[in-house]
Amino acid sequence: MTSAIITVAPTGPIASKRDNPHLPTQPHEIADAVAEAVAAGATVAHLHFRDENDLPTADLDIARRTIDLVKERSSVLIQVSTGVGLGVSFDDRAALVELRPEMATLNPCSMSFGPAEFSNPPAKVEQLAGRMRELGIKPELEVYDTGHLEVGLKLLERDLIPHPLQMSIVLGVPGGMSATAENLMLMVRRLPPEAVWQVVAVGRANLELTAIALALGGNARAGLEDTLHLRRGELSRGSTPLVQRAVALAHAVDRDVASDAETRERLNL
Ligand code: KMH
Ligand code: ZN
């Protein structure tokens, strides 16, 4: 099997330091967390940004400052989240690609996201995909349901996103598919053979589904964005223990962890 690409997701849109005091929120904290995770084997950093009050933000200065600090510490590939956080407008979220990261997420469909609405109107999604293509930014599709996958495959068919398809199968968001092995298999069976994919299992099933995905040939995402715990009742002391666990799982199923060069080659960057 191919080597496993490990993405670190140190900070998401929802959790706060009250939920886990090790959650990095400020630019230097995020840069420290990524540097540690890279030393443990991560080659991609999936980044959300927070303002001085620790709230999710698409502020370009904060994003630029964070990215610069991350880049000072390693040659990790930067993947900016254009999901950002609930309550931030699509246009503000989309503007983050103007910072020209190597990669950015593309959330192809609107949905309920817990108690809120996650708005991704089709015309705006296509516009963002087009802008990413112009700027040479690799999109990672974030699919939370079977219909999202079909929309993503249509974008690929219409050449609005480049080959190979890169995808996160996100399971466990209230409003999307639940985090079960059956749902993961349903999605994986529908992927084109060239697809580069990982599971983003939110919450309790993170360990099991990450293990299954690695055994199936998928990649792994690890970090406090997706789970705050290492195991039931034990908060993870940052993202590094989760990255180390993903590396151990990859080795347990006889896979190497992708280097920077292998990651770039597999994603055709
Ligand atoms: N926060 C995850 C549920 C994005 O940032 O664009 C999905 C995610 C999407 O990581
Ligand atoms: Zn994210």
Short mmCIF file of C-alpha atoms in Angstrom, two decimals, residues 15-232:
data_model
loop_
_atom_site.label_atom_id
_atom_site.label_comp_id
_atom_site.label_asym_id
_atom_site.label_seq_id
_atom_site.Cartn_x
_atom_site.Cartn_y
_atom_site.Cartn_z
CA ALA A 15 -14.04 24.00 20.72
CA SER A 16 -12.55 26.47 23.17
CA LYS A 17 -9.79 26.41 25.74
CA ARG A 18 -12.53 25.70 28.29
CA ASP A 19 -13.11 22.37 26.52
CA ASN A 20 -9.42 21.54 26.34
CA PRO A 21 -6.81 23.96 27.75
CA HIS A 22 -4.25 22.60 25.25
CA LEU A 23 -6.23 23.94 22.26
CA PRO A 24 -4.03 26.45 20.41
CA THR A 25 -5.86 29.58 19.32
CA GLN A 26 -3.35 32.38 18.87
CA PRO A 27 -0.92 32.47 15.91
CA HIS A 28 2.19 31.52 17.90
CA GLU A 29 0.32 28.73 19.71
CA ILE A 30 -0.91 27.28 16.42
CA ALA A 31 2.62 27.52 14.97
CA ASP A 32 4.04 25.69 18.02
CA ALA A 33 1.39 22.97 17.75
CA VAL A 34 2.07 22.45 14.03
CA ALA A 35 5.86 22.35 14.52
CA GLU A 36 5.47 19.62 17.16
CA ALA A 37 3.07 17.65 14.97
CA VAL A 38 5.44 17.88 11.99
CA ALA A 39 8.24 16.47 14.13
CA ALA A 40 5.86 13.58 14.91
CA GLY A 41 5.13 12.85 11.22
CA ALA A 42 2.50 15.27 9.88
CA THR A 43 3.18 16.76 6.44
CA VAL A 44 0.01 18.83 6.00
CA ALA A 45 -1.38 21.46 8.40
CA HIS A 46 -5.13 22.11 8.16
CA LEU A 47 -5.57 25.58 9.60
CA HIS A 48 -8.43 27.54 11.16
CA PHE A 49 -7.73 30.93 12.70
CA ARG A 50 -9.01 32.63 15.85
CA ASP A 51 -9.17 36.31 16.77
CA GLU A 52 -7.83 37.86 19.98
CA ASN A 53 -11.01 36.68 21.76
CA ASP A 54 -10.37 33.12 20.51
CA LEU A 55 -13.34 33.26 18.11
CA PRO A 56 -13.15 31.76 14.59
CA THR A 57 -12.12 34.40 12.06
CA ALA A 58 -11.33 34.83 8.37
CA ASP A 59 -9.32 37.98 9.11
CA LEU A 60 -6.57 38.05 6.50
CA ASP A 61 -3.95 39.66 8.76
CA ILE A 62 -4.40 37.05 11.47
CA ALA A 63 -4.38 34.27 8.88
CA ARG A 64 -1.24 35.65 7.20
CA ARG A 65 0.55 36.05 10.51
CA THR A 66 -0.31 32.48 11.53
CA ILE A 67 0.77 31.01 8.19
CA ASP A 68 4.05 32.95 8.27
CA LEU A 69 4.84 31.68 11.76
CA VAL A 70 4.01 28.10 10.74
CA LYS A 71 6.23 28.38 7.66
CA GLU A 72 9.14 29.74 9.69
CA ARG A 73 9.20 26.50 11.63
CA SER A 74 8.92 23.81 8.90
CA SER A 75 8.17 23.08 5.26
CA VAL A 76 4.74 21.64 6.11
CA LEU A 77 2.10 22.04 3.38
CA ILE A 78 -0.47 24.61 4.38
CA GLN A 79 -4.14 23.76 3.89
CA VAL A 80 -6.35 26.68 4.82
CA SER A 81 -9.91 25.87 5.90
CA THR A 82 -12.48 27.83 3.92
CA GLY A 83 -15.07 26.39 6.31
CA VAL A 84 -13.65 28.81 8.94
CA GLY A 85 -16.51 28.77 11.44
CA LEU A 86 -20.26 29.02 11.61
CA GLY A 87 -21.45 32.60 11.34
CA VAL A 88 -18.62 33.78 9.05
CA SER A 89 -19.95 34.71 5.59
CA PHE A 90 -19.11 32.60 2.56
CA ASP A 91 -17.43 35.55 0.84
CA ASP A 92 -15.13 36.24 3.80
CA ARG A 93 -14.28 32.55 4.04
CA ALA A 94 -13.55 32.35 0.31
CA ALA A 95 -11.24 35.39 0.45
CA LEU A 96 -8.72 33.33 2.44
CA VAL A 97 -7.54 31.67 -0.77
CA GLU A 98 -6.11 35.06 -1.82
CA LEU A 99 -3.29 34.27 0.64
CA ARG A 100 -2.32 31.55 -1.87
CA PRO A 101 -1.84 28.58 0.43
CA GLU A 102 -0.82 25.34 -1.32
CA MET A 103 -4.19 23.82 -0.43
CA ALA A 104 -7.59 24.85 0.84
CA THR A 105 -10.78 23.04 1.74
CA LEU A 106 -13.86 23.21 -0.46
CA ASN A 107 -17.15 22.45 1.26
CA PRO A 108 -19.44 21.64 -1.69
CA CYS A 109 -22.91 21.77 -0.08
CA SER A 110 -25.01 23.63 2.46
CA MET A 111 -26.19 21.69 5.49
CA SER A 112 -27.34 21.86 9.08
CA PHE A 113 -24.29 21.81 11.32
CA GLY A 114 -25.45 21.11 14.86
CA PRO A 115 -27.77 23.98 15.77
CA ALA A 116 -26.52 26.24 12.96
CA GLU A 117 -26.60 26.48 9.17
CA PHE A 118 -23.44 25.94 7.12
CA SER A 119 -24.10 27.85 3.93
CA ASN A 120 -22.30 26.82 0.72
CA PRO A 121 -24.50 27.92 -2.22
CA PRO A 122 -23.77 26.05 -5.49
CA ALA A 123 -22.87 29.13 -7.57
CA LYS A 124 -20.45 30.39 -4.91
CA VAL A 125 -18.87 26.96 -4.49
CA GLU A 126 -18.22 26.83 -8.26
CA GLN A 127 -16.80 30.35 -8.20
CA LEU A 128 -14.46 29.43 -5.33
CA ALA A 129 -13.40 26.23 -7.09
CA GLY A 130 -12.62 28.32 -10.20
CA ARG A 131 -10.60 30.84 -8.21
CA MET A 132 -8.63 28.06 -6.56
CA ARG A 133 -7.91 26.62 -9.99
CA GLU A 134 -6.70 30.04 -11.24
CA LEU A 135 -4.39 30.40 -8.24
CA GLY A 136 -3.11 26.81 -8.45
CA ILE A 137 -4.47 25.93 -5.02
CA LYS A 138 -5.30 22.28 -4.48
CA PRO A 139 -8.85 21.85 -3.16
CA GLU A 140 -9.71 19.19 -0.61
CA LEU A 141 -13.42 18.41 -0.80
CA GLU A 142 -15.12 18.07 2.56
CA VAL A 143 -18.07 15.71 2.20
CA TYR A 144 -20.47 15.10 5.05
CA ASP A 145 -23.07 13.07 3.19
CA THR A 146 -23.62 10.92 0.11
CA GLY A 147 -25.11 13.81 -1.90
CA HIS A 148 -22.04 15.96 -1.20
CA LEU A 149 -19.87 13.25 -2.74
CA GLU A 150 -22.01 13.22 -5.89
CA VAL A 151 -21.69 17.03 -6.15
CA GLY A 152 -17.91 16.70 -5.73
CA LEU A 153 -17.71 14.04 -8.46
CA LYS A 154 -19.65 16.33 -10.80
CA LEU A 155 -17.17 19.17 -10.10
CA LEU A 156 -14.36 16.79 -11.06
CA GLU A 157 -16.21 15.65 -14.20
CA ARG A 158 -16.67 19.29 -15.25
CA ASP A 159 -12.98 19.96 -14.63
CA LEU A 160 -13.75 22.57 -11.97
CA ILE A 161 -11.40 20.73 -9.61
CA PRO A 162 -8.15 19.02 -10.58
CA HIS A 163 -7.08 15.37 -10.52
CA PRO A 164 -6.45 13.51 -8.34
CA LEU A 165 -9.59 14.04 -6.31
CA GLN A 166 -8.61 14.84 -2.72
CA MET A 167 -11.31 14.30 -0.17
CA SER A 168 -12.13 14.29 3.52
CA ILE A 169 -15.01 12.00 4.38
CA VAL A 170 -16.37 13.84 7.41
CA LEU A 171 -18.45 11.64 9.71
CA GLY A 172 -20.12 12.52 13.00
CA VAL A 173 -21.23 16.12 12.45
CA PRO A 174 -24.86 16.48 13.58
CA GLY A 175 -26.55 17.17 10.24
CA GLY A 176 -24.17 14.94 8.27
CA MET A 177 -23.62 11.18 8.21
CA SER A 178 -22.99 9.56 11.57
CA ALA A 179 -19.56 8.15 12.42
CA THR A 180 -19.99 4.45 11.64
CA ALA A 181 -17.90 1.95 9.71
CA GLU A 182 -20.88 1.25 7.44
CA ASN A 183 -21.12 4.89 6.42
CA LEU A 184 -17.37 5.07 5.79
CA MET A 185 -17.55 2.00 3.54
CA LEU A 186 -20.52 3.41 1.65
CA MET A 187 -18.52 6.53 0.82
CA VAL A 188 -15.22 4.76 0.06
CA ARG A 189 -16.91 2.38 -2.42
CA ARG A 190 -18.10 5.36 -4.44
CA LEU A 191 -14.67 7.01 -4.77
CA PRO A 192 -12.78 6.88 -8.07
CA PRO A 193 -9.67 4.66 -7.78
CA GLU A 194 -7.30 7.66 -8.08
CA ALA A 195 -8.86 9.48 -5.10
CA VAL A 196 -6.61 10.56 -2.25
CA TRP A 197 -8.80 10.47 0.84
CA GLN A 198 -8.96 10.49 4.60
CA VAL A 199 -11.68 10.15 7.17
CA VAL A 200 -12.42 13.03 9.53
CA ALA A 201 -14.24 11.25 12.33
CA VAL A 202 -15.59 13.80 14.77
CA GLY A 203 -15.73 12.80 18.43
CA ARG A 204 -15.73 9.36 20.04
CA ALA A 205 -15.35 7.21 16.91
CA ASN A 206 -12.19 9.07 15.88
CA LEU A 207 -9.81 6.27 16.84
CA GLU A 208 -11.74 3.37 15.33
CA LEU A 209 -12.55 5.10 12.05
CA THR A 210 -9.02 6.46 11.63
CA ALA A 211 -7.74 2.90 12.09
CA ILE A 212 -10.23 1.49 9.56
CA ALA A 213 -9.42 4.21 7.01
CA LEU A 214 -5.69 3.52 7.30
CA ALA A 215 -6.29 -0.22 6.87
CA LEU A 216 -8.32 0.53 3.72
CA GLY A 217 -5.55 2.64 2.15
CA GLY A 218 -6.81 6.06 3.19
CA ASN A 219 -4.79 8.80 4.85
CA ALA A 220 -5.25 10.16 8.36
CA ARG A 221 -6.17 13.46 9.90
CA ALA A 222 -5.31 13.95 13.55
CA GLY A 223 -5.78 16.78 15.99
CA LEU A 224 -7.93 18.64 18.44
CA GLU A 225 -10.22 19.95 15.68
CA ASP A 226 -11.71 16.47 15.39
CA THR A 227 -11.46 15.07 18.89
CA LEU A 228 -10.44 16.62 22.18
CA HIS A 229 -9.77 13.24 23.79
CA LEU A 230 -7.14 10.58 23.40
CA ARG A 231 -9.51 8.08 24.92
CA ARG A 232 -12.70 8.27 26.95
#
